[in-house]
Short mmCIF file of C-alpha atoms and ligand atoms in Angstrom, two decimals:
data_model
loop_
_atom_site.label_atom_id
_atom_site.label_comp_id
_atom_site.label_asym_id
_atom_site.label_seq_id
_atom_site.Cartn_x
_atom_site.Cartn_y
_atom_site.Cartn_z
CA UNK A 1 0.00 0.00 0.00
CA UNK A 2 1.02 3.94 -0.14
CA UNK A 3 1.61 6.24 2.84
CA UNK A 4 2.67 9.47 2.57
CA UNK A 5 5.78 9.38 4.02
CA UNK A 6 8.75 6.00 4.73
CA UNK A 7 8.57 7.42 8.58
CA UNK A 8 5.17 6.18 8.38
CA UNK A 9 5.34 3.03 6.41
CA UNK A 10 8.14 2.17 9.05
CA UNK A 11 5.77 3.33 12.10
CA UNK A 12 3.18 0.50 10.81
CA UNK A 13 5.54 -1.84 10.29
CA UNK A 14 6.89 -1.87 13.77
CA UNK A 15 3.63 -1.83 14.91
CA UNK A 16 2.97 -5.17 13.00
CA UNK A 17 6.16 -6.65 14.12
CA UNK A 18 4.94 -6.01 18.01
CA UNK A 19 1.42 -7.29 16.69
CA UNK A 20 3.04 -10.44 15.47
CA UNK A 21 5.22 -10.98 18.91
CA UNK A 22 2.86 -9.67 21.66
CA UNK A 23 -0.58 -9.63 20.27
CA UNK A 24 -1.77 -8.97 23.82
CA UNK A 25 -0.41 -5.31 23.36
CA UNK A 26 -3.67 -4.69 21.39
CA UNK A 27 -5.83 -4.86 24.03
CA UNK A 28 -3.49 -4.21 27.41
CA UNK A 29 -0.41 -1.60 25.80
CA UNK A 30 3.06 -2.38 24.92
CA UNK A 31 4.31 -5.23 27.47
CA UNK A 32 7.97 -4.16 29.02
CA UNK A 33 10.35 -6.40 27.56
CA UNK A 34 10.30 -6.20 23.97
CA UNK A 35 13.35 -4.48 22.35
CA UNK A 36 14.31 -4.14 18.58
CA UNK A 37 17.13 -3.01 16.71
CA UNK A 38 18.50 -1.51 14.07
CA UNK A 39 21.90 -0.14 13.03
CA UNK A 40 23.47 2.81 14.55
CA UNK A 41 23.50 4.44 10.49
CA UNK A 42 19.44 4.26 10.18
CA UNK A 43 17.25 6.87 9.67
CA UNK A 44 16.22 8.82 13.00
CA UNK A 45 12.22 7.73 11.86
CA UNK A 46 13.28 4.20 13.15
CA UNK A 47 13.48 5.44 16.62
CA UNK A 48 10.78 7.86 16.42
CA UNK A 49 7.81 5.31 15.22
CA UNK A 50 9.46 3.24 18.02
CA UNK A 51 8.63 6.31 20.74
CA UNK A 52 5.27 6.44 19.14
CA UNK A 53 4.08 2.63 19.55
CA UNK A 54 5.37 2.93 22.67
CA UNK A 55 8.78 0.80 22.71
CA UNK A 56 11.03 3.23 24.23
CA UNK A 57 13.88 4.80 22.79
CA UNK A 58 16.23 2.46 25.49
CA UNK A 59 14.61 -0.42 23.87
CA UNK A 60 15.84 0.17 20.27
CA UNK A 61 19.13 -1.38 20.36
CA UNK A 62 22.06 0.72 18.09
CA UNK A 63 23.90 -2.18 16.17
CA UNK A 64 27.47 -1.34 15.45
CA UNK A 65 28.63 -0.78 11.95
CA UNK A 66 31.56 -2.21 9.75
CA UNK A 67 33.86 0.03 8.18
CA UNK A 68 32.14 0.49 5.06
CA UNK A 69 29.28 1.84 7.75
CA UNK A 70 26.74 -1.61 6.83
CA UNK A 71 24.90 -3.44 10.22
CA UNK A 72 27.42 -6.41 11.77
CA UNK A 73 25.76 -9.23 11.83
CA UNK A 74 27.56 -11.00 14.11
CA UNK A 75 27.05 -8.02 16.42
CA UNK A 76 23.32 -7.97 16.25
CA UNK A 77 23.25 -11.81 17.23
CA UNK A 78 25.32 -11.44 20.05
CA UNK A 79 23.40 -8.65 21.17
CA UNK A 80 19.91 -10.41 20.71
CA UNK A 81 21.35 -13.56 22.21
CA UNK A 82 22.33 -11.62 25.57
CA UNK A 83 18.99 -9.98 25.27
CA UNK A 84 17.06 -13.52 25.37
CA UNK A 85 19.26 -14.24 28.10
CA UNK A 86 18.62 -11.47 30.27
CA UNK A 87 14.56 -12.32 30.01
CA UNK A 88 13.80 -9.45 27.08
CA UNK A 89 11.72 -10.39 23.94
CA UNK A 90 13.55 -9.20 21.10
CA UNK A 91 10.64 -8.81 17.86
CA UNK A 92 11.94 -6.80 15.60
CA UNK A 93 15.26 -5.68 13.19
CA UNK A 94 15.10 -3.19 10.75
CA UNK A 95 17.79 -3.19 8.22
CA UNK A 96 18.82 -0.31 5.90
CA UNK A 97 19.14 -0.79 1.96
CA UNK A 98 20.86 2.64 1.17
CA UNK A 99 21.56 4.44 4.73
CA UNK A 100 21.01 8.01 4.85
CA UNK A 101 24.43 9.49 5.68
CA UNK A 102 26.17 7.12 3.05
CA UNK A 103 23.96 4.87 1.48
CA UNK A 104 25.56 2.11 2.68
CA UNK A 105 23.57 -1.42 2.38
CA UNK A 106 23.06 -3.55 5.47
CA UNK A 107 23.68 -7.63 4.44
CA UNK A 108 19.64 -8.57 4.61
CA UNK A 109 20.51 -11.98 4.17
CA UNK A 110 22.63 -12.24 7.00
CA UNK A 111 20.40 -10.38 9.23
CA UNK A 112 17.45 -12.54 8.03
CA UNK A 113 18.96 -15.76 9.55
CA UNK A 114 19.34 -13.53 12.90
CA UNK A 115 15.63 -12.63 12.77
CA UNK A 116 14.25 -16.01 11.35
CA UNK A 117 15.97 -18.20 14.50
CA UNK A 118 14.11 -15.89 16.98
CA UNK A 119 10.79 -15.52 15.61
CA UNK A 120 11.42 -11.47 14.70
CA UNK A 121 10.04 -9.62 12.09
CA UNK A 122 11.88 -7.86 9.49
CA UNK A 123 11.70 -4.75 8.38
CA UNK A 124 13.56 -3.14 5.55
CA UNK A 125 14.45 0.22 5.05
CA UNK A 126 15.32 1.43 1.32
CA UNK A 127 13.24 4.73 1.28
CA UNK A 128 16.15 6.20 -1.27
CA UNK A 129 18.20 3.62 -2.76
CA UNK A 130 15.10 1.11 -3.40
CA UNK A 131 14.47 2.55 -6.59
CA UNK A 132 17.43 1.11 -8.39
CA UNK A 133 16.18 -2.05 -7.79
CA UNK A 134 14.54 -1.22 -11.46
CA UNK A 135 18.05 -1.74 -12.81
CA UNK A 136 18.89 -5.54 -13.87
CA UNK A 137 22.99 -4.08 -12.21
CA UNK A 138 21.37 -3.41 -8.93
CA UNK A 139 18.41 -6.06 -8.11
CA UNK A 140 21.88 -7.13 -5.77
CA UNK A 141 20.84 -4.36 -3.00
CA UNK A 142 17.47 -6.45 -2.66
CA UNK A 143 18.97 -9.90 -2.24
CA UNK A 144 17.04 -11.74 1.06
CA UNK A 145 14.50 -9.09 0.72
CA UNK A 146 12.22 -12.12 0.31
CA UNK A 147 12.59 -13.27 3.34
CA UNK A 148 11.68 -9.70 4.99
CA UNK A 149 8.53 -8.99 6.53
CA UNK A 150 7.87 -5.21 5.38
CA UNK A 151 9.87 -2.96 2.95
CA UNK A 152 9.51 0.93 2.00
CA UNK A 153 11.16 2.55 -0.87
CA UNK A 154 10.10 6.05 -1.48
CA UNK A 155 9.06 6.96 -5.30
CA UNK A 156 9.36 10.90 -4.25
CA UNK A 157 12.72 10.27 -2.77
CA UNK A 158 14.49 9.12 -5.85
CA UNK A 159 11.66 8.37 -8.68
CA UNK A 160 10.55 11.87 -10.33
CA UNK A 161 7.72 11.53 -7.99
CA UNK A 162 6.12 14.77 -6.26
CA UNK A 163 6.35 14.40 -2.36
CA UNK A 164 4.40 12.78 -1.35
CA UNK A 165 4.44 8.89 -1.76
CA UNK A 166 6.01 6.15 -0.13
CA UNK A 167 5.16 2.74 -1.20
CA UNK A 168 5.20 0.49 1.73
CA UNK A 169 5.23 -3.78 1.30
CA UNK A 170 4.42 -6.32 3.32
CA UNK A 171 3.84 -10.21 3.00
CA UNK A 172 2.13 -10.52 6.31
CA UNK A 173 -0.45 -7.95 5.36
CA UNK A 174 -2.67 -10.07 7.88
CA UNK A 175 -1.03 -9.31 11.13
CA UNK A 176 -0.91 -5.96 9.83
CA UNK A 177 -4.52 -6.12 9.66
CA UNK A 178 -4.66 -7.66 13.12
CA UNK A 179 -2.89 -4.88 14.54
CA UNK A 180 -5.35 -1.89 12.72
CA UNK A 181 -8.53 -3.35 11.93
CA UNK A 182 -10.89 -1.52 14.28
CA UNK A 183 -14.75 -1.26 12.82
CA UNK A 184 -17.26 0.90 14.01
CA UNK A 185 -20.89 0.82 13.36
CA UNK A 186 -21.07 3.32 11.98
CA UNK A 187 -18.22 2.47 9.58
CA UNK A 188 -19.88 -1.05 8.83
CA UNK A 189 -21.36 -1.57 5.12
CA UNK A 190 -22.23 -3.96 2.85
CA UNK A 191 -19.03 -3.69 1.25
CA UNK A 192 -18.08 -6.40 -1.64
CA UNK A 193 -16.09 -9.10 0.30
CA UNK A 194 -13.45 -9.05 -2.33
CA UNK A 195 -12.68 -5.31 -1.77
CA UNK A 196 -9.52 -4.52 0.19
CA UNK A 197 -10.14 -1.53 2.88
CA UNK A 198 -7.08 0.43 3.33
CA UNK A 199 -8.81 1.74 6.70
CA UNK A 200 -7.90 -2.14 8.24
CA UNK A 201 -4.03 -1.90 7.06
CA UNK A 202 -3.17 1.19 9.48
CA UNK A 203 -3.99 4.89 10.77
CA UNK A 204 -5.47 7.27 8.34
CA UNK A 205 -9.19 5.93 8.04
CA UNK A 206 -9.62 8.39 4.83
CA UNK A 207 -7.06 7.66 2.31
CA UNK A 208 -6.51 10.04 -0.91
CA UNK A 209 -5.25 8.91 -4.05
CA UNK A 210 -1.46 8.78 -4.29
CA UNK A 211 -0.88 5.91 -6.51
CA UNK A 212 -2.67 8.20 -9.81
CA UNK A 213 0.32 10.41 -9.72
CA UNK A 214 2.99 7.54 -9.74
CA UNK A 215 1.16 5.69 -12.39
CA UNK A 216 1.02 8.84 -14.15
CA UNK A 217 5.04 8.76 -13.95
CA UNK A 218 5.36 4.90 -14.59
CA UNK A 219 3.43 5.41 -17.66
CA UNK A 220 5.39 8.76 -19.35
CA UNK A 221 8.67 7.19 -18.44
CA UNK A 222 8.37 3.51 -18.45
CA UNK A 223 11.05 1.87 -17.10
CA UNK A 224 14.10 1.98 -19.64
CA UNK A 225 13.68 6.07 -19.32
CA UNK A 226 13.63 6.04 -15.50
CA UNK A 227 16.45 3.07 -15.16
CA UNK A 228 18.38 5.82 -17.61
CA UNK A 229 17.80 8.57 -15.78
CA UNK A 230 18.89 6.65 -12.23
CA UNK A 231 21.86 5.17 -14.19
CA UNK A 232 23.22 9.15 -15.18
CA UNK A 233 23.03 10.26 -11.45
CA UNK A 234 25.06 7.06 -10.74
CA UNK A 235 27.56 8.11 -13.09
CA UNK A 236 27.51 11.73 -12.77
CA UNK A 237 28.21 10.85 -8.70
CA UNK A 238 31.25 8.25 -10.36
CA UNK A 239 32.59 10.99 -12.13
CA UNK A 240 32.40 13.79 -9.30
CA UNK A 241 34.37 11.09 -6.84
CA UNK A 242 37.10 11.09 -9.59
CA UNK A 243 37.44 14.60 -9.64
CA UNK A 244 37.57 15.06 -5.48
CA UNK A 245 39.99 11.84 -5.84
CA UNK A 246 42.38 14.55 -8.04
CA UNK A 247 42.29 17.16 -5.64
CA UNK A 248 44.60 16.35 -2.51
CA UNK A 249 43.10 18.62 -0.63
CA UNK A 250 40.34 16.80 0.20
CA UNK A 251 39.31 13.25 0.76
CA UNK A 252 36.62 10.65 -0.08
CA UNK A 253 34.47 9.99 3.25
CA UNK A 254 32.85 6.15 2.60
CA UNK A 255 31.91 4.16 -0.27
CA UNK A 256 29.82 5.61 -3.06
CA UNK A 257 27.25 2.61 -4.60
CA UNK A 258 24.37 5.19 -5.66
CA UNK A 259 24.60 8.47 -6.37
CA UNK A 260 25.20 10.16 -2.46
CA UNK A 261 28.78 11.37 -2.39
CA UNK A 262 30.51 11.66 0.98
CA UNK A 263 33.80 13.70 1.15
CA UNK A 264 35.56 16.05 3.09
CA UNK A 265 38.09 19.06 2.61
CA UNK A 266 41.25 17.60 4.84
CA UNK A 267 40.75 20.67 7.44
CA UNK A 268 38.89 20.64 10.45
CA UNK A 269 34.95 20.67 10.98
CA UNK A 270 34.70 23.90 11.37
CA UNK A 271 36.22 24.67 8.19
CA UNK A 272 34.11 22.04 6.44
CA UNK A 273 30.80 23.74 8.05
CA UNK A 274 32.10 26.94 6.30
CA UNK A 275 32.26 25.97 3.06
CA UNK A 276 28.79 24.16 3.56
CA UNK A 277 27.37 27.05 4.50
CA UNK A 278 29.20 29.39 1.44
CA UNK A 279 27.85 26.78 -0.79
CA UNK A 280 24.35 27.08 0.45
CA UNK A 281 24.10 30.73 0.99
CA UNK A 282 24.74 30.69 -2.98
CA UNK A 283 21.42 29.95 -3.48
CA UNK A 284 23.02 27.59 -6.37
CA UNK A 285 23.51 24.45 -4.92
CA UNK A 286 21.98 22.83 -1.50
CA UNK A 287 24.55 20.46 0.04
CA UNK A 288 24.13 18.23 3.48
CA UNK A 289 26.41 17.31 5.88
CA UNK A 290 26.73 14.08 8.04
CA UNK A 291 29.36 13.45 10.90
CA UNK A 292 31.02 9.99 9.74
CA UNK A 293 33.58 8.21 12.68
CA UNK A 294 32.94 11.97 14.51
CA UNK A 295 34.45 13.91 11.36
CA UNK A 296 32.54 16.09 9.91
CA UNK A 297 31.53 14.85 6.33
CA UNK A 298 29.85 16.63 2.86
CA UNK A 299 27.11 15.36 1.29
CA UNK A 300 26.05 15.55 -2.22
CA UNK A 301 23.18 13.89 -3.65
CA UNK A 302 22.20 13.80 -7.03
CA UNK A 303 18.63 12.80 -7.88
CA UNK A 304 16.80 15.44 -9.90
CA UNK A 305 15.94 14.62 -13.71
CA UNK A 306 17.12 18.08 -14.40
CA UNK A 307 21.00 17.62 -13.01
CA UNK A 308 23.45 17.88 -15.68
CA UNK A 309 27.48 17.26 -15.11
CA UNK A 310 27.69 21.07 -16.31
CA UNK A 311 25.54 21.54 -12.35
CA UNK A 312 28.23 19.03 -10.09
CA UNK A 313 31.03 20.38 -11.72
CA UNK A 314 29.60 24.49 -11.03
CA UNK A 315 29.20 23.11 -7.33
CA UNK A 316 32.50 21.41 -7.32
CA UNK A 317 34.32 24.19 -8.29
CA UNK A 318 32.29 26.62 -5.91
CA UNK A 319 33.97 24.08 -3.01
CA UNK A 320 37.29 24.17 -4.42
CA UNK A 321 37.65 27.70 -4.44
CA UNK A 322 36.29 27.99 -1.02
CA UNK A 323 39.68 25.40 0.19
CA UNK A 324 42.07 28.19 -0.96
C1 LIG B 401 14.75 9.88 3.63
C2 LIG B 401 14.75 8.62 4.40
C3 LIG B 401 13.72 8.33 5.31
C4 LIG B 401 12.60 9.30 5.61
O1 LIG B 401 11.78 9.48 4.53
P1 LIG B 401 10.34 10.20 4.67
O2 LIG B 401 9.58 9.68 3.52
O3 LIG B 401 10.60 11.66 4.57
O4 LIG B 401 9.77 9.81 5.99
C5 LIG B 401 13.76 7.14 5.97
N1 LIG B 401 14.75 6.25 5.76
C6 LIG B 401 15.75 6.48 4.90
C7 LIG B 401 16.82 5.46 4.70
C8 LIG B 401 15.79 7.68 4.19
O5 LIG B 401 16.81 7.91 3.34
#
């Protein structure tokens, strides 16, 4: 189904995963005990849908990271092993395909034989990088996804899509049903049996109609023209880590498998914050920044069907004169 936003998709599917673990939470509120986790790279939404069902921000566990910045599996057993130990009820992972500060790709696989020995439910994460699944080169980033509970990947994150849409899967819609259905009488009709009632898969009870504008997009594209597109912000990322890689004076930050690049000028932060902030007060160019083992790190992301190389290289230039 569609939700407005991944935060959401990934609110409902922890929501499901403590549905499919404690279904007494329903009907008495989230038993202590039950802890997830999740690697210390996700998205902050993790955590929040986590406050908002209730878990407790102590209760999502921060997996450590290798140094290419992807989820250790062998830390996230040992940590739900001492957990099940201890008395706790471990229900849920959520692993990230394309993490926000570097787009790294947490091994699902590996984390899926974690979550299948203890009964968890798992939740996938690819809100940006889930698009390039589309390419035949990248259907790699999804491998295990099958044996995932939920997924989001957002269409107006990376997929000429308007914000906002985020398309959320799950192949346990019925425990997601378990956890939302909730029918008034006044809500109660004498609907065709066959028809599928968004208002029983989660919050919003009135639901508008996102999917016209991505099937509008799907159909003027088609998916050679978007796989192109997705395929020339790969490159033109490629081709801007080559030219930071010529320039001494800086230094490439992590891995770059999409099209986020994370670099640094070799000063300190505060330097690095300055030229952010030159950049963006240009009104040219709108660059992030990330902090990356406690350095601070520049982000650029390319994913707009309008970017040209003639657009990185203005911006790349812009930073290089701001190192002199
Ligand atoms: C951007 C992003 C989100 C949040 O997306 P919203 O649709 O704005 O909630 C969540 N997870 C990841 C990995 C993201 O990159």
């Amino acid at each position: 189904m569609v939700f407005d936003t991944a935060s959401t998709g990934s609110m409902h599917a922890l929501a499901a995963a403590r549905e499919l673990v404690a279904p007494e939470a329903r009907e008495n509120g989230t038993p202590p005990g039950l802890v997830m986790y999740t690697s210390e790279q996700s998205h902050s939404s993790i955590e929040k849908g986590a406050i908002a069902i209730g878990i407790g921000q102590k209760n999502v566990r921060k997996v450590p990271v290798d140094t290419e910045f992807r989820m250790r599996p062998d830390a996230l057993a040992a940590m739900v092993e001492r957990d099940v130990a201890a008395g706790l009820r471990p229900f849920c992972a959520v692993a990230t395909v394309g993490t926000t500060s570097t787009t790294s790709v947490d091994p699902v696989a590996k984390i899926a034989d974690i979550t299948d020995q203890h009964g968890m439910w798992l939740h996938v994460d690819s809100a940006y990088a889930g698009p390039t699944a589309i390419m035949p080169e990248y259907r790699w980033i999804f491998d295990g996804i099958e044996r995932a509970h939920s997924l989001v990947v957002n269409p107006h994150k990376w997929l000429m899509t308007n914000i906002d849409l985020s398309c959320f899967y799950t192949r346990r819609p019925d425990i997601l049903r378990r956890a939302f259905s909730l029918v008034p009488e006044y809500l109660k009709n004498q609907e065709d049996p066959r028809a599928v009632n968004l208002m029983d898969y989660g919050v919003p009870l009135g639901h508008r109609f996102r999917a016209l504008k991505f099937w509008f997009v799907l159909r003027y594209f088609g998916r050679e023209r978007l796989a192109a597109s997705l395929r020339e912000h790969i490159a033109l990322a490629q081709k801007l880590v080559g030219e930071i890689r010529k320039d001494d004076r800086f230094e490439i930050s992590a891995p770059t498998p999409f099209s986020t690049v994370c670099f640094r000028y070799k000063g300190t932060d505060e330097q690095n914050m300055a030229i952010l902030e030159t950049v963006n007060q240009s009104h040219r160019f709108y660059i992030s920044q990330t902090k990356l083992n406690g350095k601070t790190v520049l982000r650029i992301a390319i994913g707009n069907l309008g970017t040209t190389w003639a657009d990185v290289h203005d911006c790349w230039q812009l930073i290089q004169s701001l190192a002199k």
